[in-house]
Amino acid sequence: MTEDEISKIIIGCAIEVHRNLGPGLLESAYQECLCYELKKKGLKLHKEKPLPVIYKDIKLDQGYRIDILVENKVVIELKTVEHFTDVHSAQVLTYLKLGGFKLGLLINFHVSLLKNGIKRFIM
């Protein structure tokens, strides 16, 4: 399955979660529900996947944690914020670069219409 096919499933699942829960909950609630929906679709995922940072001779094992990594291909970063900032975008781009991934989704559940809370990043 390609990254694009996976992302379509992810977005559909995220819309389902948002449709049922609406905005206003903690990020962890959306994360659990999205993982549930993705597993129902038969996708393999890692929640809170550690992403080490390598600096010269040092490997920092707990450098970052990806909210959800789907099929070892697509990074999902979840937010419940008023608006995305440049820092949120930089966070996803950093995960893509450090992990060698091609596609990332930044999903903000704190919006009235979820399609307005999704940003797609391609490396």
Short mmCIF file of C-alpha atoms in Angstrom, two decimals:
data_model
loop_
_atom_site.label_atom_id
_atom_site.label_comp_id
_atom_site.label_asym_id
_atom_site.label_seq_id
_atom_site.Cartn_x
_atom_site.Cartn_y
_atom_site.Cartn_z
CA MET A 1 0.00 0.00 0.00
CA THR A 2 1.37 3.41 -0.93
CA GLU A 3 1.71 6.38 1.40
CA ASP A 4 -1.08 8.13 -0.51
CA GLU A 5 -3.47 5.18 -0.08
CA ILE A 6 -2.62 5.00 3.61
CA SER A 7 -3.16 8.75 4.07
CA LYS A 8 -6.64 8.54 2.54
CA ILE A 9 -7.59 5.85 5.05
CA ILE A 10 -6.07 7.87 7.91
CA ILE A 11 -8.00 11.00 6.94
CA GLY A 12 -11.23 9.02 6.66
CA CYS A 13 -10.68 7.54 10.12
CA ALA A 14 -9.82 10.95 11.58
CA ILE A 15 -13.02 12.40 10.13
CA GLU A 16 -14.98 9.53 11.69
CA VAL A 17 -13.43 10.20 15.09
CA HIS A 18 -14.06 13.94 14.82
CA ARG A 19 -17.64 13.37 13.65
CA ASN A 20 -18.32 11.26 16.74
CA LEU A 21 -16.39 13.23 19.36
CA GLY A 22 -16.28 16.79 18.02
CA PRO A 23 -13.68 19.31 19.20
CA GLY A 24 -12.79 20.02 22.81
CA LEU A 25 -11.20 16.82 24.14
CA LEU A 26 -7.61 16.11 25.06
CA GLU A 27 -5.18 14.99 22.38
CA SER A 28 -4.80 11.60 24.09
CA ALA A 29 -8.52 10.83 23.64
CA TYR A 30 -8.33 11.48 19.91
CA GLN A 31 -5.14 9.45 19.68
CA GLU A 32 -6.75 6.39 21.27
CA CYS A 33 -9.86 6.64 19.13
CA LEU A 34 -7.89 7.18 15.91
CA CYS A 35 -5.71 4.16 16.72
CA TYR A 36 -8.87 2.11 17.27
CA GLU A 37 -10.26 3.15 13.87
CA LEU A 38 -6.96 2.52 12.07
CA LYS A 39 -6.65 -0.96 13.59
CA LYS A 40 -10.22 -1.72 12.49
CA LYS A 41 -9.09 -0.95 8.93
CA GLY A 42 -6.31 -3.51 9.32
CA LEU A 43 -3.43 -1.04 9.43
CA LYS A 44 -0.33 -1.67 11.50
CA LEU A 45 0.64 1.19 13.75
CA HIS A 46 3.02 2.29 16.46
CA LYS A 47 1.78 4.74 19.05
CA GLU A 48 4.29 7.11 20.69
CA LYS A 49 7.05 5.65 18.50
CA PRO A 50 10.50 6.74 19.73
CA LEU A 51 12.61 8.47 17.11
CA PRO A 52 16.25 8.78 18.08
CA VAL A 53 18.36 11.81 17.30
CA ILE A 54 21.91 11.21 16.15
CA TYR A 55 24.32 14.04 16.72
CA LYS A 56 27.92 13.37 15.66
CA ASP A 57 28.92 10.37 17.83
CA ILE A 58 25.93 10.54 20.17
CA LYS A 59 22.62 8.71 19.77
CA LEU A 60 19.83 10.20 21.88
CA ASP A 61 17.30 7.36 22.08
CA GLN A 62 14.53 9.48 23.52
CA GLY A 63 14.95 12.41 21.19
CA TYR A 64 11.39 12.50 19.88
CA ARG A 65 8.16 10.51 19.92
CA ILE A 66 5.94 10.24 16.87
CA ASP A 67 2.27 10.30 17.96
CA ILE A 68 1.33 7.55 15.48
CA LEU A 69 3.37 5.85 12.78
CA VAL A 70 1.20 3.92 10.31
CA GLU A 71 2.55 0.97 8.31
CA ASN A 72 6.07 2.26 9.05
CA LYS A 73 5.43 4.82 6.31
CA VAL A 74 3.14 7.67 7.38
CA VAL A 75 3.77 9.95 10.36
CA ILE A 76 0.75 11.37 12.18
CA GLU A 77 1.16 14.28 14.58
CA LEU A 78 -1.99 15.13 16.51
CA LYS A 79 -2.87 18.50 18.00
CA THR A 80 -5.74 20.13 19.85
CA VAL A 81 -4.82 23.79 19.38
CA GLU A 82 -6.52 26.99 18.24
CA HIS A 83 -4.25 27.32 15.19
CA PHE A 84 -1.23 25.57 13.73
CA THR A 85 2.06 27.38 14.18
CA ASP A 86 5.35 27.13 12.31
CA VAL A 87 6.64 25.01 15.20
CA HIS A 88 3.97 22.36 14.55
CA SER A 89 4.98 22.17 10.89
CA ALA A 90 8.66 22.04 11.80
CA GLN A 91 7.95 19.17 14.18
CA VAL A 92 6.42 17.03 11.43
CA LEU A 93 9.17 17.91 8.97
CA THR A 94 11.79 16.96 11.58
CA TYR A 95 10.13 13.56 12.09
CA LEU A 96 10.10 12.95 8.33
CA LYS A 97 13.74 13.92 7.98
CA LEU A 98 15.05 11.99 11.00
CA GLY A 99 13.03 8.86 10.21
CA GLY A 100 13.48 8.91 6.46
CA PHE A 101 9.71 8.97 5.93
CA LYS A 102 8.03 10.46 2.85
CA LEU A 103 4.63 11.55 4.15
CA GLY A 104 3.36 13.18 7.32
CA LEU A 105 -0.04 14.39 8.45
CA LEU A 106 -0.58 17.12 11.01
CA ILE A 107 -4.13 16.79 12.34
CA ASN A 108 -5.78 19.35 14.61
CA PHE A 109 -8.98 18.08 16.25
CA HIS A 110 -9.74 21.48 17.80
CA VAL A 111 -11.65 22.73 14.74
CA SER A 112 -15.32 22.72 13.81
CA LEU A 113 -14.66 21.06 10.41
CA LEU A 114 -11.79 18.58 10.39
CA LYS A 115 -10.76 19.18 6.77
CA ASN A 116 -9.66 22.64 7.97
CA GLY A 117 -7.42 20.99 10.57
CA ILE A 118 -5.33 18.75 8.32
CA LYS A 119 -1.93 19.60 6.82
CA ARG A 120 -0.05 17.18 4.60
CA PHE A 121 3.75 17.15 4.33
CA ILE A 122 5.75 15.39 1.64
CA MET A 123 9.53 14.90 1.65
#
